[in-house]
PDB file of C-alpha atoms in Angstrom:
ATOM      1  CA  GLY A   1     -11.283 111.866  95.196  1.00  0.00           C
ATOM      2  CA  ILE A   2     -10.157 115.304  93.995  1.00  0.00           C
ATOM      3  CA  ILE A   3      -6.643 114.381  92.829  1.00  0.00           C
ATOM      4  CA  HIS A   4      -7.077 111.916  89.979  1.00  0.00           C
ATOM      5  CA  ARG A   5      -4.845 109.079  88.851  1.00  0.00           C
ATOM      6  CA  PRO A   6      -2.064 110.387  86.635  1.00  0.00           C
ATOM      7  CA  GLU A   7      -2.320 109.786  82.922  1.00  0.00           C
ATOM      8  CA  TYR A   8      -0.253 106.710  82.091  1.00  0.00           C
ATOM      9  CA  ASN A   9       0.960 106.726  85.730  1.00  0.00           C
ATOM     10  CA  ILE A  10       4.022 108.798  84.801  1.00  0.00           C
ATOM     11  CA  ASN A  11       3.685 111.564  87.384  1.00  0.00           C
ATOM     12  CA  HIS A  12       5.165 109.980  90.496  1.00  0.00           C
ATOM     13  CA  LEU A  13       4.298 112.862  92.826  1.00  0.00           C
ATOM     14  CA  GLN A  14       0.674 112.710  91.704  1.00  0.00           C
ATOM     15  CA  SER A  15       0.677 108.918  92.162  1.00  0.00           C
ATOM     16  CA  LEU A  16       2.099 109.372  95.665  1.00  0.00           C
ATOM     17  CA  ILE A  17      -0.654 111.825  96.593  1.00  0.00           C
ATOM     18  CA  TYR A  18      -3.410 109.758  94.947  1.00  0.00           C
ATOM     19  CA  PHE A  19      -2.438 106.369  96.377  1.00  0.00           C
ATOM     20  CA  SER A  20      -1.130 107.378  99.839  1.00  0.00           C
ATOM     21  CA  PRO A  21      -4.536 107.356 101.562  1.00  0.00           C
ATOM     22  CA  ALA A  22      -5.247 103.856 100.218  1.00  0.00           C
ATOM     23  CA  TYR A  23      -1.787 102.706 101.283  1.00  0.00           C
ATOM     24  CA  MET A  24      -2.312 104.083 104.797  1.00  0.00           C
ATOM     25  CA  LEU A  25      -5.773 102.506 104.950  1.00  0.00           C
ATOM     26  CA  GLY A  26      -4.159  99.192 103.979  1.00  0.00           C
ATOM     27  CA  ILE A  27      -1.700  99.481 106.864  1.00  0.00           C
ATOM     28  CA  TRP A  28      -4.513 100.351 109.287  1.00  0.00           C
ATOM     29  CA  SER A  29      -6.630  97.477 107.943  1.00  0.00           C
ATOM     30  CA  SER A  30      -3.797  95.009 108.372  1.00  0.00           C
ATOM     31  CA  ILE A  31      -3.222  96.103 111.961  1.00  0.00           C
ATOM     32  CA  ASN A  32      -6.962  96.000 112.740  1.00  0.00           C
ATOM     33  CA  LYS A  33      -7.959  93.000 110.632  1.00  0.00           C
ATOM     34  CA  ASP A  34      -9.680  91.180 113.507  1.00  0.00           C
ATOM     35  CA  LEU A  35     -11.932  94.191 114.116  1.00  0.00           C
ATOM     36  CA  ILE A  36     -12.696  94.391 110.389  1.00  0.00           C
ATOM     37  CA  PHE A  37     -13.484  90.673 110.193  1.00  0.00           C
ATOM     38  CA  LYS A  38     -15.833  91.032 113.173  1.00  0.00           C
ATOM     39  CA  LYS A  39     -17.619  94.141 111.810  1.00  0.00           C
ATOM     40  CA  LEU A  40     -17.980  92.819 108.246  1.00  0.00           C
ATOM     41  CA  LYS A  41     -18.889  89.217 109.026  1.00  0.00           C
ATOM     42  CA  ASN A  42     -21.793  88.165 106.794  1.00  0.00           C
ATOM     43  CA  LYS A  43     -22.074  91.665 105.291  1.00  0.00           C
ATOM     44  CA  GLU A  44     -20.340  90.922 101.980  1.00  0.00           C
ATOM     45  CA  ILE A  45     -23.592  91.407 100.054  1.00  0.00           C
ATOM     46  CA  TYR A  46     -23.750  95.068 101.140  1.00  0.00           C
ATOM     47  CA  LEU A  47     -20.176  95.609 100.011  1.00  0.00           C
ATOM     48  CA  LEU A  48     -20.961  93.928  96.694  1.00  0.00           C
ATOM     49  CA  ILE A  49     -24.004  96.173  96.215  1.00  0.00           C
ATOM     50  CA  ALA A  50     -21.821  99.227  96.903  1.00  0.00           C
ATOM     51  CA  ILE A  51     -19.192  98.000  94.424  1.00  0.00           C
ATOM     52  CA  ILE A  52     -21.759  97.454  91.683  1.00  0.00           C
ATOM     53  CA  GLY A  53     -23.524 100.720  92.501  1.00  0.00           C
ATOM     54  CA  LEU A  54     -20.332 102.773  92.358  1.00  0.00           C
ATOM     55  CA  GLY A  55     -19.333 101.069  89.103  1.00  0.00           C
ATOM     56  CA  TYR A  56     -22.726 101.857  87.614  1.00  0.00           C
ATOM     57  CA  LEU A  57     -22.562 105.433  88.880  1.00  0.00           C
ATOM     58  CA  GLN A  58     -19.151 106.015  87.355  1.00  0.00           C
ATOM     59  CA  GLY A  59     -19.515 104.024  84.150  1.00  0.00           C
ATOM     60  CA  VAL A  60     -23.095 104.761  83.179  1.00  0.00           C
ATOM     61  CA  ILE A  61     -24.448 107.788  85.029  1.00  0.00           C
ATOM     62  CA  LEU A  62     -21.228 109.851  85.080  1.00  0.00           C
ATOM     63  CA  ASP A  63     -20.041 108.319  81.765  1.00  0.00           C
ATOM     64  CA  HIS A  64     -16.457 107.585  82.879  1.00  0.00           C
ATOM     65  CA  PRO A  65     -16.193 103.836  82.194  1.00  0.00           C
ATOM     66  CA  GLU A  66     -12.408 104.012  81.787  1.00  0.00           C
ATOM     67  CA  GLY A  67     -11.728 105.903  85.005  1.00  0.00           C
ATOM     68  CA  TYR A  68     -10.468 109.351  85.842  1.00  0.00           C
ATOM     69  CA  HIS A  69      -6.883 109.515  84.616  1.00  0.00           C
ATOM     70  CA  LYS A  70      -6.122 113.225  84.462  1.00  0.00           C
ATOM     71  CA  ALA A  71      -3.246 115.668  84.615  1.00  0.00           C
ATOM     72  CA  PHE A  72      -2.196 116.819  88.100  1.00  0.00           C
ATOM     73  CA  PHE A  73      -4.209 120.040  88.429  1.00  0.00           C
ATOM     74  CA  MET A  74      -7.014 119.145  86.005  1.00  0.00           C
ATOM     75  CA  TYR A  75     -10.359 118.701  87.741  1.00  0.00           C
ATOM     76  CA  LYS A  76     -13.156 116.785  86.018  1.00  0.00           C
ATOM     77  CA  GLY A  77     -15.289 115.712  88.958  1.00  0.00           C
ATOM     78  CA  ILE A  78     -14.744 113.540  91.994  1.00  0.00           C
ATOM     79  CA  ASP A  79     -12.925 110.304  91.232  1.00  0.00           C
ATOM     80  CA  ILE A  80     -15.035 107.601  92.828  1.00  0.00           C
ATOM     81  CA  THR A  81     -12.869 104.775  91.504  1.00  0.00           C
ATOM     82  CA  ILE A  82     -10.700 104.818  94.619  1.00  0.00           C
ATOM     83  CA  TYR A  83     -13.781 104.421  96.830  1.00  0.00           C
ATOM     84  CA  GLN A  84     -15.008 101.495  94.749  1.00  0.00           C
ATOM     85  CA  LYS A  85     -11.585  99.850  95.055  1.00  0.00           C
ATOM     86  CA  ILE A  86     -11.699 100.259  98.838  1.00  0.00           C
ATOM     87  CA  PHE A  87     -15.072  98.496  98.929  1.00  0.00           C
ATOM     88  CA  ILE A  88     -13.604  95.752  96.715  1.00  0.00           C
ATOM     89  CA  ILE A  89     -10.692  95.324  99.123  1.00  0.00           C
ATOM     90  CA  TYR A  90     -12.986  94.990 102.139  1.00  0.00           C
ATOM     91  CA  PHE A  91     -15.300  92.661 100.204  1.00  0.00           C
ATOM     92  CA  PHE A  92     -12.468  90.284  99.364  1.00  0.00           C
ATOM     93  CA  MET A  93     -10.849  90.687 102.761  1.00  0.00           C
ATOM     94  CA  SER A  94     -14.107  89.664 104.450  1.00  0.00           C
ATOM     95  CA  PHE A  95     -15.115  87.001 101.932  1.00  0.00           C
ATOM     96  CA  LEU A  96     -11.712  85.319 101.720  1.00  0.00           C
ATOM     97  CA  HIS A  97     -11.341  85.270 105.507  1.00  0.00           C
ATOM     98  CA  ARG A  98     -13.644  82.230 105.410  1.00  0.00           C
ATOM     99  CA  PHE A  99     -10.911  80.268 103.638  1.00  0.00           C
ATOM    100  CA  GLU A 100      -8.072  80.995 106.064  1.00  0.00           C
ATOM    101  CA  GLY A 101      -6.418  77.790 107.136  1.00  0.00           C
ATOM    102  CA  LYS A 102      -7.858  75.897 104.152  1.00  0.00           C
ATOM    103  CA  ARG A 103      -5.844  74.901 101.108  1.00  0.00           C
ATOM    104  CA  VAL A 104      -7.503  76.205  97.942  1.00  0.00           C
ATOM    105  CA  ILE A 105      -5.186  75.875  94.938  1.00  0.00           C
ATOM    106  CA  VAL A 106      -6.644  78.809  92.956  1.00  0.00           C
ATOM    107  CA  LEU A 107      -6.482  81.107  95.985  1.00  0.00           C
ATOM    108  CA  ASP A 108      -2.911  80.005  96.750  1.00  0.00           C
ATOM    109  CA  PHE A 109      -1.919  80.746  93.148  1.00  0.00           C
ATOM    110  CA  MET A 110      -3.566  84.178  93.216  1.00  0.00           C
ATOM    111  CA  ALA A 111      -2.079  85.013  96.617  1.00  0.00           C
ATOM    112  CA  ARG A 112       1.392  84.116  95.370  1.00  0.00           C
ATOM    113  CA  TYR A 113       1.080  86.522  92.417  1.00  0.00           C
ATOM    114  CA  SER A 114      -1.340  89.190  93.735  1.00  0.00           C
ATOM    115  CA  PHE A 115       1.362  91.828  94.178  1.00  0.00           C
ATOM    116  CA  ALA A 116       2.605  91.273  90.630  1.00  0.00           C
ATOM    117  CA  VAL A 117      -0.981  91.280  89.297  1.00  0.00           C
ATOM    118  CA  PHE A 118      -1.429  94.755  90.803  1.00  0.00           C
ATOM    119  CA  PHE A 119       1.399  96.053  88.616  1.00  0.00           C
ATOM    120  CA  ILE A 120       0.805  93.974  85.485  1.00  0.00           C
ATOM    121  CA  HIS A 121      -2.972  94.434  85.108  1.00  0.00           C
ATOM    122  CA  GLY A 122      -2.587  98.085  84.099  1.00  0.00           C
ATOM    123  CA  TYR A 123      -0.523  97.091  81.075  1.00  0.00           C
ATOM    124  CA  ILE A 124      -3.108  94.499  80.062  1.00  0.00           C
ATOM    125  CA  LEU A 125      -5.932  97.044  80.370  1.00  0.00           C
ATOM    126  CA  THR A 126      -3.946  99.655  78.432  1.00  0.00           C
ATOM    127  CA  TYR A 127      -3.327  97.123  75.657  1.00  0.00           C
ATOM    128  CA  MET A 128      -7.021  96.230  75.578  1.00  0.00           C
ATOM    129  CA  MET A 129      -7.991  99.914  75.363  1.00  0.00           C
ATOM    130  CA  GLU A 130      -5.536 100.425  72.495  1.00  0.00           C
ATOM    131  CA  LEU A 131      -7.093  97.481  70.652  1.00  0.00           C
ATOM    132  CA  LYS A 132     -10.526  98.971  71.280  1.00  0.00           C
ATOM    133  CA  LYS A 133      -9.416 102.310  69.792  1.00  0.00           C
ATOM    134  CA  ARG A 134      -7.484 100.780  66.886  1.00  0.00           C
ATOM    135  CA  TYR A 135     -10.403  98.631  65.758  1.00  0.00           C
ATOM    136  CA  GLU A 136     -12.989 101.272  66.711  1.00  0.00           C
ATOM    137  CA  ILE A 137     -14.857  98.886  68.970  1.00  0.00           C
ATOM    138  CA  VAL A 138     -17.823 100.634  70.555  1.00  0.00           C
ATOM    139  CA  TYR A 139     -19.958  98.893  73.114  1.00  0.00           C
ATOM    140  CA  GLN A 140     -21.602  99.494  76.454  1.00  0.00           C
ATOM    141  CA  SER A 141     -20.629  96.512  78.532  1.00  0.00           C
ATOM    142  CA  ASN A 142     -22.997  94.998  81.038  1.00  0.00           C
ATOM    143  CA  LEU A 143     -22.177  93.678  84.503  1.00  0.00           C
ATOM    144  CA  LEU A 144     -21.517  90.127  83.329  1.00  0.00           C
ATOM    145  CA  GLU A 145     -19.090  91.340  80.649  1.00  0.00           C
ATOM    146  CA  LEU A 146     -17.276  93.558  83.154  1.00  0.00           C
ATOM    147  CA  MET A 147     -16.927  90.630  85.557  1.00  0.00           C
ATOM    148  CA  LEU A 148     -15.621  88.447  82.729  1.00  0.00           C
ATOM    149  CA  ILE A 149     -13.123  91.140  81.681  1.00  0.00           C
ATOM    150  CA  ALA A 150     -11.941  91.537  85.286  1.00  0.00           C
ATOM    151  CA  PHE A 151     -11.501  87.767  85.600  1.00  0.00           C
ATOM    152  CA  VAL A 152      -9.608  87.471  82.299  1.00  0.00           C
ATOM    153  CA  VAL A 153      -7.350  90.452  83.043  1.00  0.00           C
ATOM    154  CA  THR A 154      -6.576  89.078  86.515  1.00  0.00           C
ATOM    155  CA  MET A 155      -5.837  85.575  85.244  1.00  0.00           C
ATOM    156  CA  VAL A 156      -3.727  86.759  82.289  1.00  0.00           C
ATOM    157  CA  SER A 157      -1.770  89.011  84.654  1.00  0.00           C
ATOM    158  CA  ALA A 158      -1.197  86.119  87.070  1.00  0.00           C
ATOM    159  CA  ILE A 159      -0.128  83.806  84.243  1.00  0.00           C
ATOM    160  CA  ILE A 160       2.317  86.435  82.959  1.00  0.00           C
ATOM    161  CA  ALA A 161       3.712  86.823  86.494  1.00  0.00           C
ATOM    162  CA  HIS A 162       4.030  83.038  86.843  1.00  0.00           C
ATOM    163  CA  THR A 163       5.773  82.789  83.459  1.00  0.00           C
ATOM    164  CA  ILE A 164       8.235  85.576  84.290  1.00  0.00           C
ATOM    165  CA  LYS A 165       8.984  83.969  87.646  1.00  0.00           C
ATOM    166  CA  LYS A 166       9.685  80.619  85.950  1.00  0.00           C
ATOM    167  CA  MET A 167      11.781  82.176  83.162  1.00  0.00           C
ATOM    168  CA  ILE A 168      13.935  84.451  85.311  1.00  0.00           C
ATOM    169  CA  PRO A 169      13.500  83.403  88.952  1.00  0.00           C
ATOM    170  CA  LYS A 170      16.595  85.282  90.109  1.00  0.00           C
ATOM    171  CA  TYR A 171      15.337  88.685  88.884  1.00  0.00           C
ATOM    172  CA  SER A 172      11.556  88.274  88.879  1.00  0.00           C
ATOM    173  CA  ARG A 173      11.103  89.980  92.253  1.00  0.00           C
ATOM    174  CA  MET A 174      12.862  93.101  90.950  1.00  0.00           C
ATOM    175  CA  ILE A 175      10.862  93.106  87.715  1.00  0.00           C
ATOM    176  CA  ILE A 176       7.337  92.178  88.833  1.00  0.00           C
ATOM    177  CA  GLY A 177       7.462  91.999  92.627  1.00  0.00           C
ATOM    178  CA  ALA A 178       7.020  88.211  92.763  1.00  0.00           C
TER     179      ALA A 178
END
């Protein structure tokens, strides 16, 4: 929360410090997934409320809708984005557990490209923010619009990953991680 995401993700030491706790939590969660599934069973609604609440807190109340990308030692408040992302991870982990062992084409597609989507989505969002600045688009998005944007960014990222994998299958893992 106190160290923010680096501007344009170019400070690798800052990225290491910022993302390491989430990475370690991911390892712990993978090792203890059965415990997590048991504790969170049928509690997805509470996670969803927390996700929406933290998004509202950051975007509307604290007026940081684009996140807390700051220089290494610059402090501008506690970055709650990382906490929201952790709730999102546990929400999807718990919700998608219901589909284990079932063949769902959309979920299979997303699972195949999820690692690449993690890396590609930032470029899509950056491009969208540049378009917003260039054309001086000013709006306060509502929850439905944010969900639509998240869906579109995720799908476009997955389609880009799929296209790269089809175009250069030999090198796609080195380029996009898929």
